[in-house]
PDB file of C-alpha atoms and ligand atoms in Angstrom:
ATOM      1  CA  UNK Z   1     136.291  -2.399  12.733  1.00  0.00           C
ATOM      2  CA  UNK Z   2     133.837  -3.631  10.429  1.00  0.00           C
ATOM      3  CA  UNK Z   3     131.262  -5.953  10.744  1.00  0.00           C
ATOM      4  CA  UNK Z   4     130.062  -9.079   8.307  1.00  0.00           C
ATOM      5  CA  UNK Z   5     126.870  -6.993   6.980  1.00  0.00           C
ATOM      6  CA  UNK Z   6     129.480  -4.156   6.238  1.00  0.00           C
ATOM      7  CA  UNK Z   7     132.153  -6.421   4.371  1.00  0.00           C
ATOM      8  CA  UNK Z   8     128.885  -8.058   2.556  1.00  0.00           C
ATOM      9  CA  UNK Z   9     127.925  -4.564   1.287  1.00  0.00           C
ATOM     10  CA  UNK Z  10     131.694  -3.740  -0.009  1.00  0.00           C
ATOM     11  CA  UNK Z  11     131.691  -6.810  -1.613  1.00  0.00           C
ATOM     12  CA  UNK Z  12     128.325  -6.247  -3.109  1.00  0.00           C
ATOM     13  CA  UNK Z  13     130.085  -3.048  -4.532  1.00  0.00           C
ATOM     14  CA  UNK Z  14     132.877  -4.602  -5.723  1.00  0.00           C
ATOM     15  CA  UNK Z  15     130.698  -6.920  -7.407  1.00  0.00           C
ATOM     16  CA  UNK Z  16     128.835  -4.055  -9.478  1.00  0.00           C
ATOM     17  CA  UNK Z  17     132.335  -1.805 -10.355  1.00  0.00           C
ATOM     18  CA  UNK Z  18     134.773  -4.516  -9.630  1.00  0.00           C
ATOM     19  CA  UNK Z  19     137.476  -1.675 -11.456  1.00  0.00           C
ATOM     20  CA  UNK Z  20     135.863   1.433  -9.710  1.00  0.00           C
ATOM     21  CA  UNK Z  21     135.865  -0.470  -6.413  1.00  0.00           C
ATOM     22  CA  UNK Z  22     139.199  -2.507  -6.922  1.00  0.00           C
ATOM     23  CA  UNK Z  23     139.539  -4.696  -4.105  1.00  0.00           C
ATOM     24  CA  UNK Z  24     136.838  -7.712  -2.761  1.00  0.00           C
ATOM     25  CA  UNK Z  25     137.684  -6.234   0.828  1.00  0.00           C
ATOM     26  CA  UNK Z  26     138.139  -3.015   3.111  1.00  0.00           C
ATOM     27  CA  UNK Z  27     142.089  -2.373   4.141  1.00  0.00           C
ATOM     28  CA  UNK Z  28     143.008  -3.925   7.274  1.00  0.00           C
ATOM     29  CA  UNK Z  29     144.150  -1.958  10.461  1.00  0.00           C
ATOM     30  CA  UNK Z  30     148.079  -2.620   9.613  1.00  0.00           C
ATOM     31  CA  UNK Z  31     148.173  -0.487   7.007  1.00  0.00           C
ATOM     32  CA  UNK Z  32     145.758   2.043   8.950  1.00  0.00           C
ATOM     33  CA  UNK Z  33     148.003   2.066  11.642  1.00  0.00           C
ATOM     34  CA  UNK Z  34     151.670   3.082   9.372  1.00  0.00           C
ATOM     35  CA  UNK Z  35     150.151   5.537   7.377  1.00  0.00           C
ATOM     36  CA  UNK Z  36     148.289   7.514   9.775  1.00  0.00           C
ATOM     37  CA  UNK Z  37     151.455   7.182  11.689  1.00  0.00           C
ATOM     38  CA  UNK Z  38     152.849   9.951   9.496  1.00  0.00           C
ATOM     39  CA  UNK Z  39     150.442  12.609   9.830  1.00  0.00           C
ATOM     40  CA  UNK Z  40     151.000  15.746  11.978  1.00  0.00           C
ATOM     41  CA  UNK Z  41     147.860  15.560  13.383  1.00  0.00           C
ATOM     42  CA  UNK Z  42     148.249  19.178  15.573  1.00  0.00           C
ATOM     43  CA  UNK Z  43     149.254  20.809  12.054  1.00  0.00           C
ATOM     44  CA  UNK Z  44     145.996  19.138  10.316  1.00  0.00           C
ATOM     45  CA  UNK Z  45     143.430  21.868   9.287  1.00  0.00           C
ATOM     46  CA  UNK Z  46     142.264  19.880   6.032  1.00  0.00           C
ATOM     47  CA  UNK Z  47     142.499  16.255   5.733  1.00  0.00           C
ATOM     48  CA  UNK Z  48     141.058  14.681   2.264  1.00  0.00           C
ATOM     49  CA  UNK Z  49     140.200  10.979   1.473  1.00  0.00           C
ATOM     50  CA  UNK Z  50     139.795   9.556  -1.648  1.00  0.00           C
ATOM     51  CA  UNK Z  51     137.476   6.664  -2.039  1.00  0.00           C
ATOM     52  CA  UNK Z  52     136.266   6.041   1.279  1.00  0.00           C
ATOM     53  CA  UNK Z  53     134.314   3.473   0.617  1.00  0.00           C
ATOM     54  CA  UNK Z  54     132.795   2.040   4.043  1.00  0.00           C
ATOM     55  CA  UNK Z  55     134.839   4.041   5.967  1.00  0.00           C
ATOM     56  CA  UNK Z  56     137.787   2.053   6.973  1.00  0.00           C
ATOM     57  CA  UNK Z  57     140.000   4.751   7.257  1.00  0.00           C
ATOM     58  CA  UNK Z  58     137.128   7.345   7.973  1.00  0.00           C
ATOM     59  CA  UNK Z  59     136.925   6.704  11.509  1.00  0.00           C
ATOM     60  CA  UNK Z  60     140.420   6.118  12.364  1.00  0.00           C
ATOM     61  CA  UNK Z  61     141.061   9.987  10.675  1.00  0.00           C
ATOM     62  CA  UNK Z  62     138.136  11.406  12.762  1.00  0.00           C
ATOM     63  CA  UNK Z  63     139.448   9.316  15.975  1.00  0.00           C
ATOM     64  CA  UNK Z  64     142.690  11.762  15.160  1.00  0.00           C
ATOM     65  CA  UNK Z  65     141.833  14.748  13.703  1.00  0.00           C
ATOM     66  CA  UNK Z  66     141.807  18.248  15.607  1.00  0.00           C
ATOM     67  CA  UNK Z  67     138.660  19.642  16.636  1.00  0.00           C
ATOM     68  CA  UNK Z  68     138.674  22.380  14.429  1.00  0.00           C
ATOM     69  CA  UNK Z  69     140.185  20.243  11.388  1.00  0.00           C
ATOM     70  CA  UNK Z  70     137.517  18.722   8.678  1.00  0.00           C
ATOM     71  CA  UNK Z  71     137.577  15.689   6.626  1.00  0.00           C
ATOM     72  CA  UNK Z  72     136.816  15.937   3.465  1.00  0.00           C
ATOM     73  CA  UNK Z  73     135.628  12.492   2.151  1.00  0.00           C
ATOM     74  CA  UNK Z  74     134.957  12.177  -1.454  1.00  0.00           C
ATOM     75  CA  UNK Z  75     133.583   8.799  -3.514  1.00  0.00           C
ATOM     76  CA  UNK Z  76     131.769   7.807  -6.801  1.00  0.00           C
ATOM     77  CA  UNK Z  77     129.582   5.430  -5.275  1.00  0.00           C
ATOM     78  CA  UNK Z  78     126.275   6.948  -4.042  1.00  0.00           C
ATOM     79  CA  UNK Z  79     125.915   3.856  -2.084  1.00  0.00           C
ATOM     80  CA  UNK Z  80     128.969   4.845  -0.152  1.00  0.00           C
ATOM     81  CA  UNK Z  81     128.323   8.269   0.545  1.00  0.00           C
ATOM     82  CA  UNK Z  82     124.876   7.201   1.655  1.00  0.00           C
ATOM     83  CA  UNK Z  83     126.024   4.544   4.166  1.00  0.00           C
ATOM     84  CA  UNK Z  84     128.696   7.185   5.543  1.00  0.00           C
ATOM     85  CA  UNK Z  85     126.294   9.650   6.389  1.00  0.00           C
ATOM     86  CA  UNK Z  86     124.202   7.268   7.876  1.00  0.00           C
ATOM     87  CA  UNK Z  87     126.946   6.124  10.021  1.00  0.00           C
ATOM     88  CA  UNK Z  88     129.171   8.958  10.812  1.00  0.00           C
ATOM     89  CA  UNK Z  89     127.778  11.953  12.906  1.00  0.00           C
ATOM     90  CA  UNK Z  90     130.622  14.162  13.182  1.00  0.00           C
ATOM     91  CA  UNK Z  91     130.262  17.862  11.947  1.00  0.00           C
ATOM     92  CA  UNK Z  92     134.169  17.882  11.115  1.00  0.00           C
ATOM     93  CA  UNK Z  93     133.560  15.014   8.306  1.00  0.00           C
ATOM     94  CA  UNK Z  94     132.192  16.640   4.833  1.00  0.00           C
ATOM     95  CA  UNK Z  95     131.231  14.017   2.757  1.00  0.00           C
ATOM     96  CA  UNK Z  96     131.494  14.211  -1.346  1.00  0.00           C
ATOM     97  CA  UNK Z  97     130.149  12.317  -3.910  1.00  0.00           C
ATOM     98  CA  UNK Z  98     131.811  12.847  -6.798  1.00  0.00           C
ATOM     99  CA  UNK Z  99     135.488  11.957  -8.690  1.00  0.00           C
ATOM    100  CA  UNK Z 100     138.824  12.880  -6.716  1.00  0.00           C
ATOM    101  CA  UNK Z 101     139.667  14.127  -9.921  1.00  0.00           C
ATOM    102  CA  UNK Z 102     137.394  17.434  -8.871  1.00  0.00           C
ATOM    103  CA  UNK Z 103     139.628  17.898  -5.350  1.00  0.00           C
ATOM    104  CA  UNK Z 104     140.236  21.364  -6.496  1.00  0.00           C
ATOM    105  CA  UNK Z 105     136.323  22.705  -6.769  1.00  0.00           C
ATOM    106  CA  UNK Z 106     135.770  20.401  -3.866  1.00  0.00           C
ATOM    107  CA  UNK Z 107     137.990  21.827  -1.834  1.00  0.00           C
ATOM    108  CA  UNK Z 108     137.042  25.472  -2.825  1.00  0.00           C
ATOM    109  CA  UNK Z 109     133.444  24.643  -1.675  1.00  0.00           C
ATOM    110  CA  UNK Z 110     134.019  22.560   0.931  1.00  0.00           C
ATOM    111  CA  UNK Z 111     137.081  24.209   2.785  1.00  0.00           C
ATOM    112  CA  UNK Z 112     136.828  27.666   1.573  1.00  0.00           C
ATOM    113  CA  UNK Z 113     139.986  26.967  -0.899  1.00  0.00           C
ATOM    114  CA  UNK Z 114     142.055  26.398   1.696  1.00  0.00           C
ATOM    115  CA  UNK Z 115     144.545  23.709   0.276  1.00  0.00           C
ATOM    116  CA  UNK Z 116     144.681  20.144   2.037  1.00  0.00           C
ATOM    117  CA  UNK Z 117     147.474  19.340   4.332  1.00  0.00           C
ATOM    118  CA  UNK Z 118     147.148  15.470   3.714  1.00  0.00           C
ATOM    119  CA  UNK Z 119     145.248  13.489   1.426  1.00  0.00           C
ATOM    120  CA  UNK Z 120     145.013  10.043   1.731  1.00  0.00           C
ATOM    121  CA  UNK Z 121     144.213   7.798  -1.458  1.00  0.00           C
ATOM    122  CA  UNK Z 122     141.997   4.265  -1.255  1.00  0.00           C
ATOM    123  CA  UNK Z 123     141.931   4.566  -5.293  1.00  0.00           C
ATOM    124  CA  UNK Z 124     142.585   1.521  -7.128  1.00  0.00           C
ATOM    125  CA  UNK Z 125     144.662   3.892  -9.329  1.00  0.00           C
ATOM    126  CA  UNK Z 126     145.917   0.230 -11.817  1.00  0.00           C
ATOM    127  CA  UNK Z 127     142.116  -0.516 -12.796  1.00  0.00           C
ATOM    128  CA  UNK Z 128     140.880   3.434 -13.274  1.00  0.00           C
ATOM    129  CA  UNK Z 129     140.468   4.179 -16.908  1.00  0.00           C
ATOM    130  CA  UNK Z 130     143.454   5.161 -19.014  1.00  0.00           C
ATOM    131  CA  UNK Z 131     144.674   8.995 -17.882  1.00  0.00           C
ATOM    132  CA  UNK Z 132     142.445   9.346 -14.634  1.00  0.00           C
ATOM    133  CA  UNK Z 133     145.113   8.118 -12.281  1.00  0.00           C
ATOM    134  CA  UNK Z 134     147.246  11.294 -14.225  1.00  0.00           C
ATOM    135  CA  UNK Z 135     144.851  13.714 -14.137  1.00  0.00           C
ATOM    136  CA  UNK Z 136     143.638  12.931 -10.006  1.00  0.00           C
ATOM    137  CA  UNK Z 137     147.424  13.076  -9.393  1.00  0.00           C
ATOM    138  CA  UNK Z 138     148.251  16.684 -11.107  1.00  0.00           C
ATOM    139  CA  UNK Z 139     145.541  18.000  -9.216  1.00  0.00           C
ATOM    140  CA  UNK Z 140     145.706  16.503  -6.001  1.00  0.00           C
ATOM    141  CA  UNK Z 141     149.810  18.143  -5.866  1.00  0.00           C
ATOM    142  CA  UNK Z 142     148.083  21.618  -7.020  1.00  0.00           C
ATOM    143  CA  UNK Z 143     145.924  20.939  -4.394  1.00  0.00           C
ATOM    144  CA  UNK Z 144     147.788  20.427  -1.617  1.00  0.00           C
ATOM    145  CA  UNK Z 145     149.836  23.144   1.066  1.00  0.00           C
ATOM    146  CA  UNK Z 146     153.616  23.662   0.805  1.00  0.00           C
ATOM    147  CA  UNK Z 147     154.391  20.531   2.889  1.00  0.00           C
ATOM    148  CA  UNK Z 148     151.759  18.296   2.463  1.00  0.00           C
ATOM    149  CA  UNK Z 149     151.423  15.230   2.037  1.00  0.00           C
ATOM    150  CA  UNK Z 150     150.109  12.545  -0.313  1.00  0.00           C
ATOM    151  CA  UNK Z 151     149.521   9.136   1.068  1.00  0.00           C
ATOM    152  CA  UNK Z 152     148.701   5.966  -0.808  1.00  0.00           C
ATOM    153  CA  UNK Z 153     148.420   2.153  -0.053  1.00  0.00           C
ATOM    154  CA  UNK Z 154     147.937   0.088  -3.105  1.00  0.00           C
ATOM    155  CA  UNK Z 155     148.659  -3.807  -3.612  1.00  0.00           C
ATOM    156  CA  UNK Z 156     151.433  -3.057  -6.057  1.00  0.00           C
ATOM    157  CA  UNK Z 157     153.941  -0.403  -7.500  1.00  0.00           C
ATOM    158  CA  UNK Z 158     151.915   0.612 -10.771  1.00  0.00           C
ATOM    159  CA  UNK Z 159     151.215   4.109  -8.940  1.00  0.00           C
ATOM    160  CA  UNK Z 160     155.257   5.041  -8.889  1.00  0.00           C
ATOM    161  CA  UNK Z 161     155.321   6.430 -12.052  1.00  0.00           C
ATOM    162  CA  UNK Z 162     152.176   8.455 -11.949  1.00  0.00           C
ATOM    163  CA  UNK Z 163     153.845   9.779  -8.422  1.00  0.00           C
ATOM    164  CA  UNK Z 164     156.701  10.820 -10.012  1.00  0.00           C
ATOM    165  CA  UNK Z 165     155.209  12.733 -12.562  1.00  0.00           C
ATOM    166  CA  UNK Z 166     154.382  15.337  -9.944  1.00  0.00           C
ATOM    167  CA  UNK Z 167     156.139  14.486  -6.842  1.00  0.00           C
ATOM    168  CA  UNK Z 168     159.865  14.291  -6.161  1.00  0.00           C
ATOM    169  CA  UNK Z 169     159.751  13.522  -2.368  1.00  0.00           C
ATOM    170  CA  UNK Z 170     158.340  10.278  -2.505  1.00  0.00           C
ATOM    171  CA  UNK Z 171     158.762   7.768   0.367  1.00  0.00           C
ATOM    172  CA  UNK Z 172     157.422   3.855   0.003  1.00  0.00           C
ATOM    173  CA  UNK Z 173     158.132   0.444   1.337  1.00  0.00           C
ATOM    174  CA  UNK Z 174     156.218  -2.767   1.286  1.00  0.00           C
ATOM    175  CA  UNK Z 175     154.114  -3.783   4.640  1.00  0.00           C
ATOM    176  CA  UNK Z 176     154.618  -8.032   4.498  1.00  0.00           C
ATOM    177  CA  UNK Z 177     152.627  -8.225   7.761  1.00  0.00           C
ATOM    178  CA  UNK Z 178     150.073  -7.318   5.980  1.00  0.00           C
ATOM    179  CA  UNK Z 179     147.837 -10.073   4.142  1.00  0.00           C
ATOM    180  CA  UNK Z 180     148.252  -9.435   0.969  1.00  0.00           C
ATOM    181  CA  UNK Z 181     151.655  -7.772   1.328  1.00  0.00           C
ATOM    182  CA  UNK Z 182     150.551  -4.060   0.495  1.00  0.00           C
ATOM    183  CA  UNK Z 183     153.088  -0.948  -0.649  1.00  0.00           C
ATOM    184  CA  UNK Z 184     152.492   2.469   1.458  1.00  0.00           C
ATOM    185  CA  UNK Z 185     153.481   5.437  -0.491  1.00  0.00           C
ATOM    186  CA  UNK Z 186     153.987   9.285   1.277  1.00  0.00           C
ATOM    187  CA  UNK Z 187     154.753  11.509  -1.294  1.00  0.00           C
ATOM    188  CA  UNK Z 188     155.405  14.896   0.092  1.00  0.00           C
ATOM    189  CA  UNK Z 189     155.065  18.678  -2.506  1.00  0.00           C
ATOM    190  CA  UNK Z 190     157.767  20.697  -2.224  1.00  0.00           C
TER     191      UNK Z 190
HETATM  192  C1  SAM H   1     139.718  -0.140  -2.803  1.00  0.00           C
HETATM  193  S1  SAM H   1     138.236   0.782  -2.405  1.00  0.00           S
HETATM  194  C2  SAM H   1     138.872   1.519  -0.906  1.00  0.00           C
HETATM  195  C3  SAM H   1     137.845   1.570   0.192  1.00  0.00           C
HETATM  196  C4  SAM H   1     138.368   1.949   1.576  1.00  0.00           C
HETATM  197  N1  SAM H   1     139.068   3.226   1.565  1.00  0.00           N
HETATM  198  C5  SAM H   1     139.281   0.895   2.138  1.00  0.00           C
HETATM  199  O1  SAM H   1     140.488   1.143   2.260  1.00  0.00           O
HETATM  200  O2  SAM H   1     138.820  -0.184   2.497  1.00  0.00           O
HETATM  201  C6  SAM H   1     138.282   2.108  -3.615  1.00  0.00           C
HETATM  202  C7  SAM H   1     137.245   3.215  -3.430  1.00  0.00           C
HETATM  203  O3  SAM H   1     137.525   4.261  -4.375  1.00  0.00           O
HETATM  204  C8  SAM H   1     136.282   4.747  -4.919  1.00  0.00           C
HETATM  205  N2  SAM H   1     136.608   5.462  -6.171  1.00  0.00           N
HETATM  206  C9  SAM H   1     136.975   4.914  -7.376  1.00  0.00           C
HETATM  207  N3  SAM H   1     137.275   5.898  -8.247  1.00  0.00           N
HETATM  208  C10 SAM H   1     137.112   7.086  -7.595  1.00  0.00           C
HETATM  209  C11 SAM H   1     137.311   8.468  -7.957  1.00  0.00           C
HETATM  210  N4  SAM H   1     137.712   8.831  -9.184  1.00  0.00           N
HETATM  211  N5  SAM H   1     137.081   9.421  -7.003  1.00  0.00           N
HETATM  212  C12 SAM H   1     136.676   9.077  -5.750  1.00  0.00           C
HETATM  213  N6  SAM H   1     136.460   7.793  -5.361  1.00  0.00           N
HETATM  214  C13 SAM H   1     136.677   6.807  -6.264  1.00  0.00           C
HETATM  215  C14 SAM H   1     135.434   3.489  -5.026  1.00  0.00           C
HETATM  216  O4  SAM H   1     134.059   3.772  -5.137  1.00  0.00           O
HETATM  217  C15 SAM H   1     135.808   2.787  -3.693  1.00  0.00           C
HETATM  218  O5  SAM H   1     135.012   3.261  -2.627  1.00  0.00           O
END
């Protein structure tokens, strides 16, 4: 749960890279709830989240995650990273600032190449420049285990076709409890 000081300092992000950033607040617990829903967490040795941000999902993963599992948090914004670390004292969360686009050389340093068994996606994949959503995607599928999973919550469908570019068991549905309705894609390799 976040508090006003920590939705003031999103915002404040938001404000500087309103495209980087993509939204003018952190995801709400509904759609925390139904995606981590599908994780096997007693199968989880590498979990990966992209765009962090203030954590939202952060601490619900760690709140889940195996004691010998590691998070693997990565983000653009140094501000981010910063607050994260300065929050979050957990030896299983690594925390990465730099582009998801890099999960391959991240996760070679950071997990001794073993590949992720989820990754979960906070990218505002409709406002990224032209051919990063394509290029994160190809290498997030190369990237993760026989089995694994990709999951995504976005505001709209603009993601589908960049999913099915490189995934071909690809789950979604629309969450309307959610305010604003929000779409929660699992897109599973192989
Ligand atoms: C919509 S916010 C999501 C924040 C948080 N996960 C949430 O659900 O409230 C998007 C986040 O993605 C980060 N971001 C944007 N492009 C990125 C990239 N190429 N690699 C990693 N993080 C990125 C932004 O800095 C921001 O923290």
């Amino acid at each position: 749960m976040h508090s006003i000081a920590d939705h003031l300092k999103f915002f404040r992000q938001f404000l500087r890279s309103p495209k980087m950033v993509g939204s003018v607040i952190p995801t709400s617990q509904i759609v925390i709830d139904h995606l981590l829903a599908a994780v096997d967490w007693s199968a989880t040795r590498v979990f990966v989240e992209y765009g962090p941000g203030m954590g939202t999902f952060t601490r619900p993963i760690l709140d889940r995650l195996g004691p010998d599992a590691r998070l693997i948090a990565i983000d653009t914004c140094r501000d981010f990273i910063d607050h994260l670390g300065d929050a979050i004292a957990d030896p299983r969360l690594r925390l990465v600032h730099g582009s998801a686009a890099d999960i391959e050389s991240i996760l070679a340093e950071e997990a001794g190449g073993l590949p992720a068994d989820y990754v979960i996606s906070g990218l505002p994949f409709s406002t990224l420049p032209p051919g990063v959503g394509d290029g994160i995607m190809a290498a997030t599928e190369r990237a993760l285990a026989p089995g694994g999973a990709l999951l995504i919550y976005q505001y709209s469908t603009f993601v589908l076709p960049l999913l099915r570019r490189c995934f071909t068991n690809i789950r979604y549905r629309r969450l309307w409890r959610n305010v604003p309705p929000c779409f929660v894609f699992v897109a599973r390799k192989g």
